GROMACS .gro file of C-alpha atoms in nm:
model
  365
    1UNK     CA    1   7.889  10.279  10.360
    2UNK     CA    2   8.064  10.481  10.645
    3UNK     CA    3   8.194  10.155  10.775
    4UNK     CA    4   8.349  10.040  10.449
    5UNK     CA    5   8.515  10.342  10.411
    6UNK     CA    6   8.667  10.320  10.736
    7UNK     CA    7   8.759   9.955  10.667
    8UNK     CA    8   8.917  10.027  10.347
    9UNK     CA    9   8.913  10.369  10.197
   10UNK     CA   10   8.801  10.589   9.953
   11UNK     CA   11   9.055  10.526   9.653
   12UNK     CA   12   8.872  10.189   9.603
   13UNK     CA   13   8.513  10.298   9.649
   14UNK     CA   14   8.458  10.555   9.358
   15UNK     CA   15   8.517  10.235   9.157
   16UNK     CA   16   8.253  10.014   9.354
   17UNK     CA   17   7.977  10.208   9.266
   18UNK     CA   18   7.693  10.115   9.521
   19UNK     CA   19   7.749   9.952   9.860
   20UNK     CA   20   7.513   9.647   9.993
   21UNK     CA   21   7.531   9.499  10.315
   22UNK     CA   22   7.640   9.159  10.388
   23UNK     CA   23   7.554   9.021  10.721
   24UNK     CA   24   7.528   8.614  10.695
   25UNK     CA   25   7.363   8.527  11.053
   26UNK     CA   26   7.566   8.226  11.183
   27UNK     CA   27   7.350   7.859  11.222
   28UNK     CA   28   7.352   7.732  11.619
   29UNK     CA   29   7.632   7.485  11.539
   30UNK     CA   30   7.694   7.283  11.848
   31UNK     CA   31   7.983   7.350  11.959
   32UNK     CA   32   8.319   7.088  11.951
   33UNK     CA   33   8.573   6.986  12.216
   34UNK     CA   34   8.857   7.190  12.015
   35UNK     CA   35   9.069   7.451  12.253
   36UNK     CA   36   9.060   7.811  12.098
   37UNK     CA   37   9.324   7.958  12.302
   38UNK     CA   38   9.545   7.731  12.156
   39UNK     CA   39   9.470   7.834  11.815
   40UNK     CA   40   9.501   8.186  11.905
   41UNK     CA   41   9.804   8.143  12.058
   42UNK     CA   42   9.926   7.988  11.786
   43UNK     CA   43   9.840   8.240  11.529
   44UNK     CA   44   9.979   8.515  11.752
   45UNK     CA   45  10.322   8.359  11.875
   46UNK     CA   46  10.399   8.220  11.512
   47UNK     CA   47  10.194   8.450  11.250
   48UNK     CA   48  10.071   8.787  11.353
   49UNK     CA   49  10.332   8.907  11.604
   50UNK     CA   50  10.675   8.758  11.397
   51UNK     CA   51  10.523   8.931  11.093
   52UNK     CA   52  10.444   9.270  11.254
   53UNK     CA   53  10.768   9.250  11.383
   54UNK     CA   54  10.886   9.188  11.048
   55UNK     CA   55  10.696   9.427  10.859
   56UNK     CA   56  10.826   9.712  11.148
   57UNK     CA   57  11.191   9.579  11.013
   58UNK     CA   58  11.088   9.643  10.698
   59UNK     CA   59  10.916  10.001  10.712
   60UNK     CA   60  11.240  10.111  10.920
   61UNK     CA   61  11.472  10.036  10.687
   62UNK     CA   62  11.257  10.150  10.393
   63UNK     CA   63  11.248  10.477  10.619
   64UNK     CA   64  11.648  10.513  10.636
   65UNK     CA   65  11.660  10.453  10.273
   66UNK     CA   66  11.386  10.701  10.193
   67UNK     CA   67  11.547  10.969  10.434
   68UNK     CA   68  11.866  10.868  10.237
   69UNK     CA   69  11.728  10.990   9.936
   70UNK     CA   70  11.577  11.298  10.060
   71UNK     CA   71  11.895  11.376  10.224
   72UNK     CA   72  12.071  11.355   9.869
   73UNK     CA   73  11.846  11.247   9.550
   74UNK     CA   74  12.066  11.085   9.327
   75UNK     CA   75  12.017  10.726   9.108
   76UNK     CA   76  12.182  10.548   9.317
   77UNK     CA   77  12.006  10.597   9.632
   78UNK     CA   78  11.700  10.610   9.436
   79UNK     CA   79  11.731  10.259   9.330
   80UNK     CA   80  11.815  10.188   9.716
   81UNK     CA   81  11.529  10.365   9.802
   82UNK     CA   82  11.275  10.152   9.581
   83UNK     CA   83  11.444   9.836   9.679
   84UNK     CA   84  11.367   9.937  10.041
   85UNK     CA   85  11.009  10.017   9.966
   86UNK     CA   86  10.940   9.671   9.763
   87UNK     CA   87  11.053   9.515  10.043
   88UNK     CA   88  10.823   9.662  10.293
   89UNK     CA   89  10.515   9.736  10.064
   90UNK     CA   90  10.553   9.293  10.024
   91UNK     CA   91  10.602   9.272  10.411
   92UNK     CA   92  10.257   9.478  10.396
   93UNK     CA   93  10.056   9.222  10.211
   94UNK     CA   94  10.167   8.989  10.485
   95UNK     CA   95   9.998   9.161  10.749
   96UNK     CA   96   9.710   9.288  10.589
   97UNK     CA   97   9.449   9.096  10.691
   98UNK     CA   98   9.519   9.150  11.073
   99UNK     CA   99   9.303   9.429  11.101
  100UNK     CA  100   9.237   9.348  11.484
  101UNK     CA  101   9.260   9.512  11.757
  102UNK     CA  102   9.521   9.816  11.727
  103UNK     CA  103   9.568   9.810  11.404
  104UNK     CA  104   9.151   9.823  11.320
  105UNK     CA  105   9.189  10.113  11.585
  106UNK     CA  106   9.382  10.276  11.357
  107UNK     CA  107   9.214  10.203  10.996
  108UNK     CA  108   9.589  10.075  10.936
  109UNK     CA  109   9.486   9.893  10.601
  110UNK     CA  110   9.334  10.228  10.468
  111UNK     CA  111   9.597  10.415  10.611
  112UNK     CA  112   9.878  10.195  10.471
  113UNK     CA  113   9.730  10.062  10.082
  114UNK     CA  114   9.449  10.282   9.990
  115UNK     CA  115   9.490  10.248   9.602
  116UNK     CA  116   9.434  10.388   9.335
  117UNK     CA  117   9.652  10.667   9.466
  118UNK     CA  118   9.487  11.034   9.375
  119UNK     CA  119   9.782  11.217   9.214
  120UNK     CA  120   9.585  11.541   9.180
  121UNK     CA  121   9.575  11.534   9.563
  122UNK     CA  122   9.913  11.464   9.621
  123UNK     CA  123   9.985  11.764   9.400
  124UNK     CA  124   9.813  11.975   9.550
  125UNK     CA  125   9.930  11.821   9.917
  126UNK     CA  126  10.305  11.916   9.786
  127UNK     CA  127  10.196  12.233   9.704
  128UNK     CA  128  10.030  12.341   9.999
  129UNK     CA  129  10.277  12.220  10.273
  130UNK     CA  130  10.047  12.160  10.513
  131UNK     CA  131   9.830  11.884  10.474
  132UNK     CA  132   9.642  11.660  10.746
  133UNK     CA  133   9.700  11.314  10.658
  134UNK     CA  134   9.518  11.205  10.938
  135UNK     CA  135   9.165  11.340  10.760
  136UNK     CA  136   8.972  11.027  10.542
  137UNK     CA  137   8.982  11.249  10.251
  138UNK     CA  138   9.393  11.243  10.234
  139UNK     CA  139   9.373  10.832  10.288
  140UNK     CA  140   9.435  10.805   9.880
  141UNK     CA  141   9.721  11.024   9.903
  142UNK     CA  142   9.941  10.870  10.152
  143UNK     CA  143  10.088  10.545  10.211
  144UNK     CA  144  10.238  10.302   9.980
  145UNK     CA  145  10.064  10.410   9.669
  146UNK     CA  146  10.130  10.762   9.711
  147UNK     CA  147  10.528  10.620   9.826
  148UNK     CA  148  10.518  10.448   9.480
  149UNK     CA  149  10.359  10.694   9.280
  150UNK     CA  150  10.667  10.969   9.423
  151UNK     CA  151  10.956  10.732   9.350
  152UNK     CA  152  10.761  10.578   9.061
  153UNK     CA  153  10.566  10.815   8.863
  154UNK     CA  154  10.823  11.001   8.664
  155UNK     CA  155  10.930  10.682   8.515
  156UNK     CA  156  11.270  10.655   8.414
  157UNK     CA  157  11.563  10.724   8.729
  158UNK     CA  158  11.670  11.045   8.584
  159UNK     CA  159  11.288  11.218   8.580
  160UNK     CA  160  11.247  11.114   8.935
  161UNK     CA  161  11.568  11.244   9.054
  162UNK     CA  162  11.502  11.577   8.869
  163UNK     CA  163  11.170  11.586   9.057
  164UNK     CA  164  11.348  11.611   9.392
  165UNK     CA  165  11.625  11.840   9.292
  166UNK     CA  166  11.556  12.097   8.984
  167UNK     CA  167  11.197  12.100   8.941
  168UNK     CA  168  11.028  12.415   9.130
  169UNK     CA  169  10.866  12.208   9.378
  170UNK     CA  170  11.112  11.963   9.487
  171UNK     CA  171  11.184  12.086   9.826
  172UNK     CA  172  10.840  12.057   9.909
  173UNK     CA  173  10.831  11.714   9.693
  174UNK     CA  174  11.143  11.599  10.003
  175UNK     CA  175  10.895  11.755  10.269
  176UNK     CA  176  10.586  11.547  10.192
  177UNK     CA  177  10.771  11.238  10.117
  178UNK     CA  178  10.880  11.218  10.452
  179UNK     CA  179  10.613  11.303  10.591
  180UNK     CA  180  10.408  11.008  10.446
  181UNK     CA  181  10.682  10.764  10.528
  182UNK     CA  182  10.666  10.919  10.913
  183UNK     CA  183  10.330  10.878  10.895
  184UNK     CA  184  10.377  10.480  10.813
  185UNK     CA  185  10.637  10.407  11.055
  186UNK     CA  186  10.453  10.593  11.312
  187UNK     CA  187  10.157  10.363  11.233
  188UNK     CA  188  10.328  10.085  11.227
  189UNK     CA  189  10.537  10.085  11.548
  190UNK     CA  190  10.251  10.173  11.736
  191UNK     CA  191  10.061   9.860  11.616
  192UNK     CA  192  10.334   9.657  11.672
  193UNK     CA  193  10.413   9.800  12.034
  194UNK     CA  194  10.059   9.757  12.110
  195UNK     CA  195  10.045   9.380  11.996
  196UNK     CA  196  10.390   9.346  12.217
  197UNK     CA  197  10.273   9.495  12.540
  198UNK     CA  198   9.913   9.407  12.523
  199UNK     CA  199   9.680   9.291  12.288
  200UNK     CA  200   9.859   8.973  12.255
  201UNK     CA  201   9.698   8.847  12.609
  202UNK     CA  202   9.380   9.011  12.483
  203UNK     CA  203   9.347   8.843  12.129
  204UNK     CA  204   9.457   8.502  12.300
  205UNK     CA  205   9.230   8.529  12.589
  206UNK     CA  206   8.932   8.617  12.412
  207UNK     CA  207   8.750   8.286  12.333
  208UNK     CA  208   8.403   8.351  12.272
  209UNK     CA  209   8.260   8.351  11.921
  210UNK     CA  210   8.068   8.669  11.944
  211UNK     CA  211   8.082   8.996  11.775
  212UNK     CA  212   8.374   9.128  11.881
  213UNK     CA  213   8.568   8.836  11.952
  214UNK     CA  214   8.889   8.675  11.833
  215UNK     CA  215   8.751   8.405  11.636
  216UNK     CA  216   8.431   8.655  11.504
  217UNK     CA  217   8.737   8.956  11.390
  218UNK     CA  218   9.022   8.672  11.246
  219UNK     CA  219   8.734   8.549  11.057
  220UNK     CA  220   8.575   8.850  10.923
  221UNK     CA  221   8.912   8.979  10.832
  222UNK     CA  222   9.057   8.714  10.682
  223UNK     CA  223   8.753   8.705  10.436
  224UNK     CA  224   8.776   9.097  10.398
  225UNK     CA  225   9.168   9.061  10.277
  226UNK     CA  226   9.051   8.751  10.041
  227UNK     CA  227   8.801   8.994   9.855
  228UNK     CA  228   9.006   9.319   9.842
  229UNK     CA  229   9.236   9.065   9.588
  230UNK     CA  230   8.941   8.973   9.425
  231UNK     CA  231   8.711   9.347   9.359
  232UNK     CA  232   8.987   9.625   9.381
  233UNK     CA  233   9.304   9.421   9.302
  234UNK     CA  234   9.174   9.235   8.999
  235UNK     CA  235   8.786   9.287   8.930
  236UNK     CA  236   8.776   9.629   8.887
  237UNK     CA  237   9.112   9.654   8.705
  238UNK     CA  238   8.959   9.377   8.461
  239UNK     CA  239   8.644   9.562   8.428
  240UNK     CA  240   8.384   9.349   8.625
  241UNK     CA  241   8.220   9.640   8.778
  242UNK     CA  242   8.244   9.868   8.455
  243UNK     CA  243   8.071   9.657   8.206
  244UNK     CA  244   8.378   9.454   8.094
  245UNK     CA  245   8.583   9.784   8.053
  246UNK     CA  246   8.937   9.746   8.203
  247UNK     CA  247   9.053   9.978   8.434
  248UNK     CA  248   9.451   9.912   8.400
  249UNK     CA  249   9.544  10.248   8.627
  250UNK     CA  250   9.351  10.079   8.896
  251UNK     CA  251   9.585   9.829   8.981
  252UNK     CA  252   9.788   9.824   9.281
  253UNK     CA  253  10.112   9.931   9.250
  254UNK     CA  254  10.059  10.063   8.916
  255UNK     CA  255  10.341  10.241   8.861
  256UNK     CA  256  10.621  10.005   8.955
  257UNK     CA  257  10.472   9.691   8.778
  258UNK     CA  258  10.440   9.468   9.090
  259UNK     CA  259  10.088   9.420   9.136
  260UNK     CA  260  10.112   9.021   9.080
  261UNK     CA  261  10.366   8.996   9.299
  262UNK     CA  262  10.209   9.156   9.579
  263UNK     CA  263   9.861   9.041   9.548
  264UNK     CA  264  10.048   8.673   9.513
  265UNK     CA  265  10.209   8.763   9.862
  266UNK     CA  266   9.892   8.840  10.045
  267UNK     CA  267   9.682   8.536   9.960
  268UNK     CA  268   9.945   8.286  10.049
  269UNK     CA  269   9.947   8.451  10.340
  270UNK     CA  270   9.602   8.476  10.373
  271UNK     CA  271   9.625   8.069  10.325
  272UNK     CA  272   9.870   8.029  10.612
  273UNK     CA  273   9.698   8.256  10.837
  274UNK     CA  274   9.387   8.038  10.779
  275UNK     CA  275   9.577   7.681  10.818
  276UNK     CA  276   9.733   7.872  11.131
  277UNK     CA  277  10.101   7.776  10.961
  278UNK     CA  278  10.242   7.474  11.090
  279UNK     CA  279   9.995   7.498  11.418
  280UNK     CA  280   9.655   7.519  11.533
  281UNK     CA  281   9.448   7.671  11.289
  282UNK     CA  282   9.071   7.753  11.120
  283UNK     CA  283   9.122   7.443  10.944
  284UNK     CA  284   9.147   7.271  11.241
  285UNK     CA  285   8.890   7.392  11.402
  286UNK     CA  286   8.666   7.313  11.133
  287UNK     CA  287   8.782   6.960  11.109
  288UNK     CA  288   8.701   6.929  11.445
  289UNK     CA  289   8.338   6.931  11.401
  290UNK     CA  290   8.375   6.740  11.094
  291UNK     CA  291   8.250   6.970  10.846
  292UNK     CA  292   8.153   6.816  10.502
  293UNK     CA  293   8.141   6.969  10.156
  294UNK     CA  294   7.970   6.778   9.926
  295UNK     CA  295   8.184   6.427   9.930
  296UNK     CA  296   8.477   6.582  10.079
  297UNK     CA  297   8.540   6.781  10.360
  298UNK     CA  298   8.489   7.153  10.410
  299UNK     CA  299   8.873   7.211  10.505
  300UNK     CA  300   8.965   7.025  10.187
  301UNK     CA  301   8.709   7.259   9.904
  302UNK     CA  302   8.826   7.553  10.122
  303UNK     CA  303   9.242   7.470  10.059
  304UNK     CA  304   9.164   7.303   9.726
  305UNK     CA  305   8.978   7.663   9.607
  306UNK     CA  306   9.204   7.925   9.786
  307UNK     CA  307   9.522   7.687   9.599
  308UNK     CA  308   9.357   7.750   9.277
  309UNK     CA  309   9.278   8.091   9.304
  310UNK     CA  310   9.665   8.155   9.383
  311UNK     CA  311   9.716   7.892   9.093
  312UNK     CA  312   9.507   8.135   8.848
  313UNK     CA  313   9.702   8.447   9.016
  314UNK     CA  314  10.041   8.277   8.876
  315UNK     CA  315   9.935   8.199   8.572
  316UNK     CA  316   9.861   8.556   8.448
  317UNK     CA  317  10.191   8.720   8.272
  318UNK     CA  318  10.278   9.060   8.476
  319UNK     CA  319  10.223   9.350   8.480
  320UNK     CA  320   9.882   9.324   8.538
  321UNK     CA  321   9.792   9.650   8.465
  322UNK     CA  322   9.883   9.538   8.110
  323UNK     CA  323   9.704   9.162   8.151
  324UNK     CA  324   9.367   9.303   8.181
  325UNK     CA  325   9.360   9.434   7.809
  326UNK     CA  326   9.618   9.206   7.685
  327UNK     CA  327   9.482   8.882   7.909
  328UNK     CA  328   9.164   8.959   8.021
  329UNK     CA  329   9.012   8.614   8.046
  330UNK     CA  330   9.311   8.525   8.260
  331UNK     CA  331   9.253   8.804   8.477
  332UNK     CA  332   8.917   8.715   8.488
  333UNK     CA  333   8.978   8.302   8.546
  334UNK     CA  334   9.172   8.410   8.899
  335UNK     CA  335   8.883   8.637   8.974
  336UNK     CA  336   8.640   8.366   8.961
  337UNK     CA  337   8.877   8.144   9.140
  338UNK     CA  338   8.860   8.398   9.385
  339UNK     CA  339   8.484   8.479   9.408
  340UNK     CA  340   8.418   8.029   9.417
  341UNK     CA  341   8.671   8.053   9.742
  342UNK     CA  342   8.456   8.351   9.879
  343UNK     CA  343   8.165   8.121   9.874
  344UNK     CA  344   8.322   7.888  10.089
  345UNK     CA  345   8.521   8.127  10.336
  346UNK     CA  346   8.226   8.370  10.384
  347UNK     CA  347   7.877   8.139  10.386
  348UNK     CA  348   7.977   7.759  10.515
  349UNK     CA  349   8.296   7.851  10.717
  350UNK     CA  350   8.111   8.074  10.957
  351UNK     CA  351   7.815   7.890  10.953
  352UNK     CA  352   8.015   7.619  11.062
  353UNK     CA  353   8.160   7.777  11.329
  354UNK     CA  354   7.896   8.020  11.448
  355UNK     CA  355   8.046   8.349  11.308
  356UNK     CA  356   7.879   8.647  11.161
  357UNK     CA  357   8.016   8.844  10.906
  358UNK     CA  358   7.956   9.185  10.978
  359UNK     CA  359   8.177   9.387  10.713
  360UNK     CA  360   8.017   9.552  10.420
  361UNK     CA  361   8.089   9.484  10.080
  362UNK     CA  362   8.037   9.580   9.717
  363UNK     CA  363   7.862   9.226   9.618
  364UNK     CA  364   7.548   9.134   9.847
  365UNK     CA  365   7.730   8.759   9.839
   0.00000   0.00000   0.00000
């Protein structure tokens, strides 16, 4: 359980209920004359590093805007401020599911989108002044949920601009504000600078299939990102682990609407990153040892089921945090899309290519 709370957070896990392990021991494939490196180098040059590098784009100038609106909290740099943060918190679900290296280091995923956010502690973060972010217990009250909830959670412009100018607390409301978005782009840019100066040589260079190694942590996380959009983006909101009762304030990004949109963004990209874009890729690799499902092959189920998921994603009518009273069997549809795309990502993909999953998860499967 420690583990999963360091992989994802604690918003997410009062809703999981109980924790089993999932460790799928990998079969003694032999291996294929495919070059790893070059898939690696792929996915670095032309996926992980251009979208850090992004996504650090993104946070700065969400960062500017923010400070902006600190500086002077009015509607109109409110509404510059929230276009800012879309913008980044969408870069976010980009990069997501690279929780390698420096950014695993640095829990960035629970740091960054543990959801839902715990108002109650940011309340009583504001009012204290002096609260360590860097502690697990403050991981649901910082990052983009807590960022959303501040320029979200009055509602209307006018109630969130009072917040931060008449209301008793707003000077301290300015204070923590910033000092969630510092602790972001702090985050961020040192992830980033780390995949710049180092860990790119690192991530390409190391080809073994181990524990540990490139292909073993691209795997594992890519899978991770795939099922936090199908438990705590859609299943518990829809009420799969509550006995069919929705859970609507679950959502991410509750308070702005955009759930759909961002959950849409990360498993497309969680689709590229696995076809490795344009380049080298999983796909690849696993049509190199001519992996069969059924009468197809496993590269086709595994695109066929990820499209459909994304398929059922797009066919639900936003916000979700309304679909999952109003169209709950819709919700549910793309969460079954999901859990049939699981199947083939986390049992006959690493089987396949001798990878164990070593994360932790809420569903034994």
């Amino acid at each position: 359980m420690t583990k999963f709370l360091k992989r994802y957070g604690i918003g997410a896990i009062a809703a999981l209920g109980i924790l089993t392990s999932c460790r799928d021991e990998p079969t003694n494939t032999p291996d294929v004359n495919f070059d790893r490196k070059a898939m690696f180098q792929n996915i670095a040059d032309n996926i992980i590093v251009p979208e850090y590098s992004l996504f650090k784009t993104k946070v700065l100038e969400m960062d500017a805007a923010l400070n902006d609106f600190a500086a002077t909290p009015n509607p109109a740099n409110l509404q510059a401020a929230r276009e800012k943060f879309q913008t980044a918190y969408l870069a976010w679900q980009r990069t997501s599911a690279f929780e390698i290296g420096p950014a695993n280091s640095l829990s960035l995923r629970s740091n960054l989108n543990t959801f839902p956010t715990n108002i109650n502690l940011i309340n009583n973060n504001i009012q204290s002044g002096a609260a360590n972010l860097d502690v697990v217990s403050n991981w649901a009250a910082k990052g983009f949920p807590a960022i959303e909830f501040m320029l979200y959670g009055a509602g209307a412009e006018a109630d969130v601009v009072k917040l931060f100018t008449t209301d008793a607390d707003a000077l301290k409301r300015i204070q923590y504000l910033k000092v969630i978005m510092s602790d972001i782009k702090q985050k961020v840019v040192t992830v980033h600078g780390i995949w710049m100066e180092t860990f790119r040589n690192d991530f390409i260079n190391n080809t073994g299939t181990d524990k540990g190694s490139s292909l073993g942590e691209l795997v594992n996380q890519l899978n991770f990102d795939w099922e936090v959009i199908k438990n705590p983006k859609l299943g518990i909101p829809v009420g799969i682990k509550t006995l069919g009762e929705p859970l609507p304030k679950n959502v991410e990004a509750y308070y702005s609407g955009k759930s759909l949109e961002l959950a849409l963004e990360n498993s497309r990209a969680i689709l590229n990153l696995y076809k490795g874009g344009n380049g080298l890729g999983l796909d690849d690799y696993l049509n190199a040892y001519n992996a069969k499902h059924g009468n197809t092959t496993l590269d086709a189920a595994i695109q066929a089921q990820m499209t459909a998921a994304i398929s059922a994603l797009e066919a639900i009518p936003g916000p979700l945090s309304e679909a999952v009273i109003n169209n709950k069997s819709g919700v549910e549809k793309a969460y079954q899309e999901f859990q049939k795309a699981v199947v083939l990502l986390k049992a006959d993909m690493p089987s396949i290519l001798g990878v164990m999953i070593s994360y932790t998860d809420a569903d034994g499967d």
